[in-house]
PDB file of C-alpha atoms in Angstrom:
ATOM      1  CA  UNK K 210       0.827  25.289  -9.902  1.00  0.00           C
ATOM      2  CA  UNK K 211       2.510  23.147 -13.078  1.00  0.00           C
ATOM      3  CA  UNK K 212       5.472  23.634 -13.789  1.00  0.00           C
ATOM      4  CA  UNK K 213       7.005  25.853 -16.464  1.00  0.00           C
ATOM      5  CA  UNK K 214       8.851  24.012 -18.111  1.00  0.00           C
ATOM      6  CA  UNK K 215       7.418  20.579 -18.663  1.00  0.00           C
ATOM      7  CA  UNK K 216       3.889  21.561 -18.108  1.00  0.00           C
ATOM      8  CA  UNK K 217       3.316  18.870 -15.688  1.00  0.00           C
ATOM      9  CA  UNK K 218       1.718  18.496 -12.671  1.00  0.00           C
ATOM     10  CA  UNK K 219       3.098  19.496  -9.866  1.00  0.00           C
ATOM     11  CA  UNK K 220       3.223  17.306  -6.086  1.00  0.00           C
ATOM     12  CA  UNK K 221       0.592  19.054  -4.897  1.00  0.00           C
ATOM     13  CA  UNK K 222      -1.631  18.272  -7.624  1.00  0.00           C
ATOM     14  CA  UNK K 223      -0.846  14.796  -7.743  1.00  0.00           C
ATOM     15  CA  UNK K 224      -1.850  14.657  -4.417  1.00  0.00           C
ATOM     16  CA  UNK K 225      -4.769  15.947  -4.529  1.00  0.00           C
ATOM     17  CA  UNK K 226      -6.033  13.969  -7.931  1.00  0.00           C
ATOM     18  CA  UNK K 227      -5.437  10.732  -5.939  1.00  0.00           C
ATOM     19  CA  UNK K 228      -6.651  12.296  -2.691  1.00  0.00           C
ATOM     20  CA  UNK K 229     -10.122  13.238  -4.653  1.00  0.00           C
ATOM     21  CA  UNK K 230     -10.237   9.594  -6.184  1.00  0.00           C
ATOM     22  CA  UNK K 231      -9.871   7.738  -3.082  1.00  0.00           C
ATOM     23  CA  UNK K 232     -12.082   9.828  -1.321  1.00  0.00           C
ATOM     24  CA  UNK K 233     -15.023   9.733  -4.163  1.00  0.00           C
ATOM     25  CA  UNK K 234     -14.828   5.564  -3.784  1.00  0.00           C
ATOM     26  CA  UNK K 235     -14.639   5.634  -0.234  1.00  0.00           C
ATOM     27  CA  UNK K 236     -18.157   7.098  -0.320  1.00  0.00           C
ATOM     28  CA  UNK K 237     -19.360   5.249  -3.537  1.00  0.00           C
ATOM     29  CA  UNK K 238     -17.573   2.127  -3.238  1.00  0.00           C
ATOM     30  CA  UNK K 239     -20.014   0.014  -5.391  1.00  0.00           C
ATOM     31  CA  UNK K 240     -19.780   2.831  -8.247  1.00  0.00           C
ATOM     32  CA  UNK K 241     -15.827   2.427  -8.327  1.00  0.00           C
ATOM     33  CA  UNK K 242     -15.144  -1.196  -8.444  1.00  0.00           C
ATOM     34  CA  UNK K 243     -14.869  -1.711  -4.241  1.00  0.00           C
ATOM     35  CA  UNK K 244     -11.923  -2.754  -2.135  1.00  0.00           C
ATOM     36  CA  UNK K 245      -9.200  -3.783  -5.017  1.00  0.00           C
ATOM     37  CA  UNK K 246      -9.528  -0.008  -6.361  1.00  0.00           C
ATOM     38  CA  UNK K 247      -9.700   1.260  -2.342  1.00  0.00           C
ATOM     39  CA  UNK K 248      -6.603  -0.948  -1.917  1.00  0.00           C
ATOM     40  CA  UNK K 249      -5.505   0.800  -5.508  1.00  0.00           C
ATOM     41  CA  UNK K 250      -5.763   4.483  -4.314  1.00  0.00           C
ATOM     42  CA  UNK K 251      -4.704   3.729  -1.039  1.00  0.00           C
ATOM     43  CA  UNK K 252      -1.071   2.775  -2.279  1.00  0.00           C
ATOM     44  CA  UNK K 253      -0.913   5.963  -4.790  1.00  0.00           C
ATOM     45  CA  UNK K 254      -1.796   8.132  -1.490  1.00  0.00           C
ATOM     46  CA  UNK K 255       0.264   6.635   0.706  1.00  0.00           C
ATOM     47  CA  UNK K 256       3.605   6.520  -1.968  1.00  0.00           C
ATOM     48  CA  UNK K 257       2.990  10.386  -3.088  1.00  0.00           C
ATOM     49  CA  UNK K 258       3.010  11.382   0.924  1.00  0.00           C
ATOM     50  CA  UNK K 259       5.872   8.667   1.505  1.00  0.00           C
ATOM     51  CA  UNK K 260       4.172   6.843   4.285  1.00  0.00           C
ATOM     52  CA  UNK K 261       4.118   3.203   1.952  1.00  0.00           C
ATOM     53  CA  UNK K 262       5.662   1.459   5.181  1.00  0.00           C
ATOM     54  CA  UNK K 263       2.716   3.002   7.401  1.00  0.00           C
ATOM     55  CA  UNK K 264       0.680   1.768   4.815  1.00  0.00           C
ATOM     56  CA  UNK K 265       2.309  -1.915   4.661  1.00  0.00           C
ATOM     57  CA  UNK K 266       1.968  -1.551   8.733  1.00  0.00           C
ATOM     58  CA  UNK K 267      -1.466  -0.511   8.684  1.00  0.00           C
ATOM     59  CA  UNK K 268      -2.631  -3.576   6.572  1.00  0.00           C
ATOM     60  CA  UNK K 269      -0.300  -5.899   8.650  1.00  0.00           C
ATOM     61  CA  UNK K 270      -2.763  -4.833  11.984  1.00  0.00           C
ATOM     62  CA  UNK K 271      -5.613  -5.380   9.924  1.00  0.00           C
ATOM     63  CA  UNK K 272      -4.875  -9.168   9.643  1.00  0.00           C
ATOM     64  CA  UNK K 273      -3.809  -9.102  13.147  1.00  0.00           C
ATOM     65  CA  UNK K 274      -6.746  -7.925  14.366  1.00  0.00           C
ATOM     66  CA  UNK K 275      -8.910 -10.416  12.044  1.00  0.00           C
ATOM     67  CA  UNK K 276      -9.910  -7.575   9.769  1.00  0.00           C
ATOM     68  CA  UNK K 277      -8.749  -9.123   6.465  1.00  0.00           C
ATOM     69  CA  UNK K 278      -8.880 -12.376   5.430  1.00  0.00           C
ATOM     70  CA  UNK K 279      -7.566 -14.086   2.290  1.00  0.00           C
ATOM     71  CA  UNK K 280     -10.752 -12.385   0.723  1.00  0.00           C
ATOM     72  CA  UNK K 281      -9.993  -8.933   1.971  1.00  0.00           C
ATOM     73  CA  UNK K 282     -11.683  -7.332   4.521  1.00  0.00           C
ATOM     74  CA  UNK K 283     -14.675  -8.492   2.786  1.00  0.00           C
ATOM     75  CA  UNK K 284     -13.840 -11.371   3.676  1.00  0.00           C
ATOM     76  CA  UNK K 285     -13.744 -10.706   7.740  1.00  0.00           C
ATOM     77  CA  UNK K 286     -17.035  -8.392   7.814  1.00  0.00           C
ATOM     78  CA  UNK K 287     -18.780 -12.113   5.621  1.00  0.00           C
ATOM     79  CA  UNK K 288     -17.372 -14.064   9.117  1.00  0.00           C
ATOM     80  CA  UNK K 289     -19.077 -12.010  11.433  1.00  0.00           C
ATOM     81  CA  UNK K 290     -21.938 -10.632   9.873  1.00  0.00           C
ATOM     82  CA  UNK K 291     -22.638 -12.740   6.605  1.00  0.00           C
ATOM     83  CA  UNK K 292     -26.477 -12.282   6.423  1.00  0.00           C
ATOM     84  CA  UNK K 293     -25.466  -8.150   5.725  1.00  0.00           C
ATOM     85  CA  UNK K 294     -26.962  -7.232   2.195  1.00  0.00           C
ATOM     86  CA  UNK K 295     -23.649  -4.560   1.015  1.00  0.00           C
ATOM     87  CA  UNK K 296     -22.525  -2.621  -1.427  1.00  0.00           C
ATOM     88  CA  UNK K 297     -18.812  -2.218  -0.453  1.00  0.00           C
ATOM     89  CA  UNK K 298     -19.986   0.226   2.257  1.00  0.00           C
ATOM     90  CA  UNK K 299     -18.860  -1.647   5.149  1.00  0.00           C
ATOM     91  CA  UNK K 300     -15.578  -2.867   3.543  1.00  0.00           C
ATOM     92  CA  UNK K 301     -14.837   1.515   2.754  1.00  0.00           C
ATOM     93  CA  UNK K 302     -15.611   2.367   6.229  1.00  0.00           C
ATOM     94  CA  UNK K 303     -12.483   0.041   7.523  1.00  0.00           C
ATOM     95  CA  UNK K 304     -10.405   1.872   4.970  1.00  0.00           C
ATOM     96  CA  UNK K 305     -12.159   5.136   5.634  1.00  0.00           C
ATOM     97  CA  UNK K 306     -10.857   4.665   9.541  1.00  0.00           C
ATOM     98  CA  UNK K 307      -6.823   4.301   8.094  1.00  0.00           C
ATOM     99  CA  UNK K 308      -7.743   7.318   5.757  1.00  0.00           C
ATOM    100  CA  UNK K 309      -8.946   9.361   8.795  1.00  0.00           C
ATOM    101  CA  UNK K 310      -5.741   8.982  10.388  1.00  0.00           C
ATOM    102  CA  UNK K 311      -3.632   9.727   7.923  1.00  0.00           C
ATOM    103  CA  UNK K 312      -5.069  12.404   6.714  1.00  0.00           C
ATOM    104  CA  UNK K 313      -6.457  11.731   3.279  1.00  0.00           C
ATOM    105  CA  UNK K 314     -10.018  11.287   4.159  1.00  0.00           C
ATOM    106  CA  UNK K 315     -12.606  14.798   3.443  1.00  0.00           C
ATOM    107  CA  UNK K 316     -15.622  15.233   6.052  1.00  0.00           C
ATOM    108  CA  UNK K 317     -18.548  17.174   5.904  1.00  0.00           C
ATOM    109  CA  UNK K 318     -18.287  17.897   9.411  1.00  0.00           C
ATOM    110  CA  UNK K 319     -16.233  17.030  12.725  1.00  0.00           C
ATOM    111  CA  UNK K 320     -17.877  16.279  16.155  1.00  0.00           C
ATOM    112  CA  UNK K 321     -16.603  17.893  19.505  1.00  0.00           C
ATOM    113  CA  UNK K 322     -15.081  15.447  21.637  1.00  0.00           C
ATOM    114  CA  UNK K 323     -17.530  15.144  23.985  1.00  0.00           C
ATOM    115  CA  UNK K 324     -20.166  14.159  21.501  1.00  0.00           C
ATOM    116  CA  UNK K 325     -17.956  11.664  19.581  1.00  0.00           C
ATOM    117  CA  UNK K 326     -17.608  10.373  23.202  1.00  0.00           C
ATOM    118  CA  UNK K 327     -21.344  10.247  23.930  1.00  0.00           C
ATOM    119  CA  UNK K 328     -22.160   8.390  20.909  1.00  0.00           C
ATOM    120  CA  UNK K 329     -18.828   5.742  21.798  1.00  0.00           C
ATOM    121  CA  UNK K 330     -20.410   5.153  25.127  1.00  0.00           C
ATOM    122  CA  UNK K 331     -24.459   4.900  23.891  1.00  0.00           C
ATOM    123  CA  UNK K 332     -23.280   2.015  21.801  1.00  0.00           C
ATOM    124  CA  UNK K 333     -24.872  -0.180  23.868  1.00  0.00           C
ATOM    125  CA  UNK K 334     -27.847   1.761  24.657  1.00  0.00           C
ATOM    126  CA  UNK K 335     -28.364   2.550  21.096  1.00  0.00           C
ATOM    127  CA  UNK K 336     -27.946  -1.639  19.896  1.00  0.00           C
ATOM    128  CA  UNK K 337     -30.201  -2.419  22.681  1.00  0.00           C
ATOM    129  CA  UNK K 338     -32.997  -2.645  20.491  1.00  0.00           C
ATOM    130  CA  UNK K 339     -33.989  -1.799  16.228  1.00  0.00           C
ATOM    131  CA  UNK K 340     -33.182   1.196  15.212  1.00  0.00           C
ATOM    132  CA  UNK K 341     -33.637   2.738  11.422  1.00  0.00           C
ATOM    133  CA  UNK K 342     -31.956   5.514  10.074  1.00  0.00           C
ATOM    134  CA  UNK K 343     -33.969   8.271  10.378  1.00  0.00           C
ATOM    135  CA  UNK K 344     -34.175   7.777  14.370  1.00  0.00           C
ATOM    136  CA  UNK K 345     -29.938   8.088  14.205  1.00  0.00           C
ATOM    137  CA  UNK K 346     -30.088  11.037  12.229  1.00  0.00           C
ATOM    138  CA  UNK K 347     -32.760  12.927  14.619  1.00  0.00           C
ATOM    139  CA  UNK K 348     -30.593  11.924  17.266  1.00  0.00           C
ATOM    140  CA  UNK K 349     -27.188  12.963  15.866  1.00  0.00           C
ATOM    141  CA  UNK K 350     -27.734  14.676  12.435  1.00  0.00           C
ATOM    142  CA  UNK K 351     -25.554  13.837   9.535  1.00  0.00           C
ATOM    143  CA  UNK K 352     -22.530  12.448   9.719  1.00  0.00           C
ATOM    144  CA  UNK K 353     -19.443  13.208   9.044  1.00  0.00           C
ATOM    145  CA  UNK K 354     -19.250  11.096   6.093  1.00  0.00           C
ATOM    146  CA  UNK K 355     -21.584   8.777   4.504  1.00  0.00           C
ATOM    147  CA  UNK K 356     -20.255   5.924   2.904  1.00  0.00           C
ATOM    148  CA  UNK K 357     -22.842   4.333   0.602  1.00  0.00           C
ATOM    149  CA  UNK K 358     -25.483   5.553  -1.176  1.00  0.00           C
ATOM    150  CA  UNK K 359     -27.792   8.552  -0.031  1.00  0.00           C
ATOM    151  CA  UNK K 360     -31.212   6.638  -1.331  1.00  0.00           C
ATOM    152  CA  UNK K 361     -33.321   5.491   1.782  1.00  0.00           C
ATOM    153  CA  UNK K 362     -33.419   1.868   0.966  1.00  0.00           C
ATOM    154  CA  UNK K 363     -29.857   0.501   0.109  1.00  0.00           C
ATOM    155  CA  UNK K 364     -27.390  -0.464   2.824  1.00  0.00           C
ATOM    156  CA  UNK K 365     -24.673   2.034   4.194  1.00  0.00           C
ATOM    157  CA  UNK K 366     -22.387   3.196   6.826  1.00  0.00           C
ATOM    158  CA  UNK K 367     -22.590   6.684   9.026  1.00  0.00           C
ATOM    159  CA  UNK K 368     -19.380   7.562  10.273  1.00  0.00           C
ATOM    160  CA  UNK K 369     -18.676  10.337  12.648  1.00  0.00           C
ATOM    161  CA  UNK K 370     -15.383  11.642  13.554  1.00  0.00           C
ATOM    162  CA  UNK K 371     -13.762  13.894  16.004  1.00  0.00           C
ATOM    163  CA  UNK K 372     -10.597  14.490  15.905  1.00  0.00           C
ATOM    164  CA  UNK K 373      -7.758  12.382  14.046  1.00  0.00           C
ATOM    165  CA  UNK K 374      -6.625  11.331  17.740  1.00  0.00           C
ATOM    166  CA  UNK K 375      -9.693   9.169  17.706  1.00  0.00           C
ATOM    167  CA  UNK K 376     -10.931   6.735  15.187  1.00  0.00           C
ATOM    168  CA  UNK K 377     -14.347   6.874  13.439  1.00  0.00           C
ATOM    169  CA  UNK K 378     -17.789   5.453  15.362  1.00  0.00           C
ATOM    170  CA  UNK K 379     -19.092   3.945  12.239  1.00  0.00           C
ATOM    171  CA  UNK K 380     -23.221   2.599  12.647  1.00  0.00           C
ATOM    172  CA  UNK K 381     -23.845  -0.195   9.948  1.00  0.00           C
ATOM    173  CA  UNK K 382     -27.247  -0.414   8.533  1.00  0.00           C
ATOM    174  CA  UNK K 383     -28.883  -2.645   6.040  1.00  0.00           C
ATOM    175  CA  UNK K 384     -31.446  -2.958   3.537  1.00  0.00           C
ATOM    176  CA  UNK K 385     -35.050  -4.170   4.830  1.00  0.00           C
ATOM    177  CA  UNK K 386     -36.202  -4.310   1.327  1.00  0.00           C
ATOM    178  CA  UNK K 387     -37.146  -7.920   0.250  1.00  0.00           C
ATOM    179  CA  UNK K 388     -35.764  -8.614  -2.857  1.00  0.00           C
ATOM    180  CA  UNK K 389     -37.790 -12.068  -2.667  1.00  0.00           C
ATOM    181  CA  UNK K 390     -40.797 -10.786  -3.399  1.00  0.00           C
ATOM    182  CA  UNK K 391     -42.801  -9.078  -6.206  1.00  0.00           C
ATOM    183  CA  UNK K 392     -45.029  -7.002  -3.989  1.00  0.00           C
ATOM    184  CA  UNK K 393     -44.467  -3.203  -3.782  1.00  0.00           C
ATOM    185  CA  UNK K 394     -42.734  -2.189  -1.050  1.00  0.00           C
ATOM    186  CA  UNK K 395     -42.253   1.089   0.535  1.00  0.00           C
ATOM    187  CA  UNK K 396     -39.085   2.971   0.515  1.00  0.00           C
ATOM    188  CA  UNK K 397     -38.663   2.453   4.198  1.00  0.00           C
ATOM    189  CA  UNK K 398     -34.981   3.100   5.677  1.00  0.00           C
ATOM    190  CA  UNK K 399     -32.637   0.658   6.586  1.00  0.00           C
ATOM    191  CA  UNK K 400     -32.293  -0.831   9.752  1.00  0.00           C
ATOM    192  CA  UNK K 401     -29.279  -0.506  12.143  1.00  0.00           C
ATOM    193  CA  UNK K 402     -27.143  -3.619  12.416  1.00  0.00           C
ATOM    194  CA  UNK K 403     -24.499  -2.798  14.546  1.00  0.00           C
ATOM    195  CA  UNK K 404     -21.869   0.004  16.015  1.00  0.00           C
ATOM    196  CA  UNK K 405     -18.448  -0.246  15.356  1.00  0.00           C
ATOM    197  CA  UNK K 406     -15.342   1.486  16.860  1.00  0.00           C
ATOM    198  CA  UNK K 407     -12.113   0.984  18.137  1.00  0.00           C
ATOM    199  CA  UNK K 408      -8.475  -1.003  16.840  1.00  0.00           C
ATOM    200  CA  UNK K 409      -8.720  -3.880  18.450  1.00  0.00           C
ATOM    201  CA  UNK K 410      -9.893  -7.832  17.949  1.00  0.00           C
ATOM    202  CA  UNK K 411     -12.025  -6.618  14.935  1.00  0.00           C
ATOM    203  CA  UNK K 412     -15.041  -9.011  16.297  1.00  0.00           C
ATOM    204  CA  UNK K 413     -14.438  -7.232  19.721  1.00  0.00           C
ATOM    205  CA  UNK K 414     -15.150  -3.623  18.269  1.00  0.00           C
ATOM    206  CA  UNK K 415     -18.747  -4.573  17.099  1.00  0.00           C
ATOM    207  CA  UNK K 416     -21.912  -3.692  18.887  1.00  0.00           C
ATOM    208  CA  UNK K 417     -25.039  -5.281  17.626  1.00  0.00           C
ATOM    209  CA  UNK K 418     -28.123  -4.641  17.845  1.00  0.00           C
ATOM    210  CA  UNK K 419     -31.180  -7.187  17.636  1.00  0.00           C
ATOM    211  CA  UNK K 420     -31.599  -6.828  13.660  1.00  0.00           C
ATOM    212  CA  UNK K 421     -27.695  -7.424  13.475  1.00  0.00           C
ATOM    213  CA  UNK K 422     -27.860 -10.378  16.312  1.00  0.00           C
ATOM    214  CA  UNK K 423     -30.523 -12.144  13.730  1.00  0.00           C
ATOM    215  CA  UNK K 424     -27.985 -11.472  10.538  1.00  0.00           C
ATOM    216  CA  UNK K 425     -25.769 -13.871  12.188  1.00  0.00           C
ATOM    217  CA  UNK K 426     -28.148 -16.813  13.684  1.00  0.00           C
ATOM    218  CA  UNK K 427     -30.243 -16.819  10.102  1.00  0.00           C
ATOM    219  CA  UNK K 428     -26.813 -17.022   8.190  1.00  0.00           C
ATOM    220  CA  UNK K 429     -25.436 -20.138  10.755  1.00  0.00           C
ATOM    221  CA  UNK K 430     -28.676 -22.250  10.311  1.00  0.00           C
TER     222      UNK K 430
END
């Protein structure tokens, strides 16, 4: 509630005005100006719940692991997979993983351990050949937050989450539409690129999968 006397917000409600913002560009990160304003929000969440040395540490691992660059961790995801057509989605899901374990980022659901485990240890069996969206989400339904937009043919990450004792499995997928050519195209969905999970070397927590494999080689020639 405000208070009385001043009529002004109170902590709570500061909290959760920046909580709501952070959260709403997380999962529309093209539609909200992309990692400076995740970057932006980040600090105001992590200096109203006093944790703005976690936050200085978390960013410090991030360039330890080779997760940010001197362009961001834009610029880490364009080393290792610079043929991938994004919209910020990619770059949110890295932020999404600190938000997770902090607290400040909203699911629509949570996965039992067992089948956040299962999906951990399928990486490989799931990147061992192309994949598109709609065999994921047969597979393992929605996630527990999509990061990107909902149409069928943009880029966009799944993440699914357990419990905060566990980071996110995020699955990568990109745009098959050809934005070459003039020809109608169908509104096919995009293809899975790769699997990510774990805090480690950030190149080390990738999984690809063929489509994702051919990202890199077309983008070295």
């Amino acid at each position: 509630m405000k208070t009385a006397a001043a009529g002004r917000p109170s902590l709570d409600e500061i909290r959760e005005y920046h909580v709501t913002r952070l959260n709403l560009a997380l999962r529309r990160p093209g539609m909200w100006g992309r990692e400076t304003t995740l970057r932006l929000f980040m600090d105001a969440v992590a200096f109203v719940d006093g944790l703005d040395e976690v936050w200085q540490a978390e960013q410090e691992q991030l360039r330890a692991r080779g997760a940010f660059t001197s362009l961001g961790v834009h610029g880490a995801f364009a080393g290792i997979l610079p043929g991938y057509l994004d919209d910020g989605s990619a770059v949110a899901s890295v932020y999404a993983d600190i938000a997770w374990r902090h607290g400040w980022l909203r699911v629509d659901r949570t996965f039992s351990t067992d089948d956040h485990q299962r999906l951990r240890d399928g990486a490989s069996r799931w990147c061992d050949r192309d994949r598109d969206l709609d065999e994921i989400l047969a597979e393992f339904g929605p996630p527990s937050v999509l990061l990107g937009p909902s149409s069928p043919g943009n880029p966009k990450v799944l993440a699914y989450a357990a419990d905060r004792s566990h980071g996110l499995v995020c699955l990568h997928f990109a745009s098959i539409y050809d934005r070459t050519t003039r020809q109608v195209q169908s509104d096919s969905p995009p293809a899975l690129v790769a699997v990510r999970y774990g805090d480690g070397g950030f190149l080390d927590s990738f999984t690809f999968t063929p489509a994702g494999t051919a990202y890199r080689h077309n983008a070295d020639r």
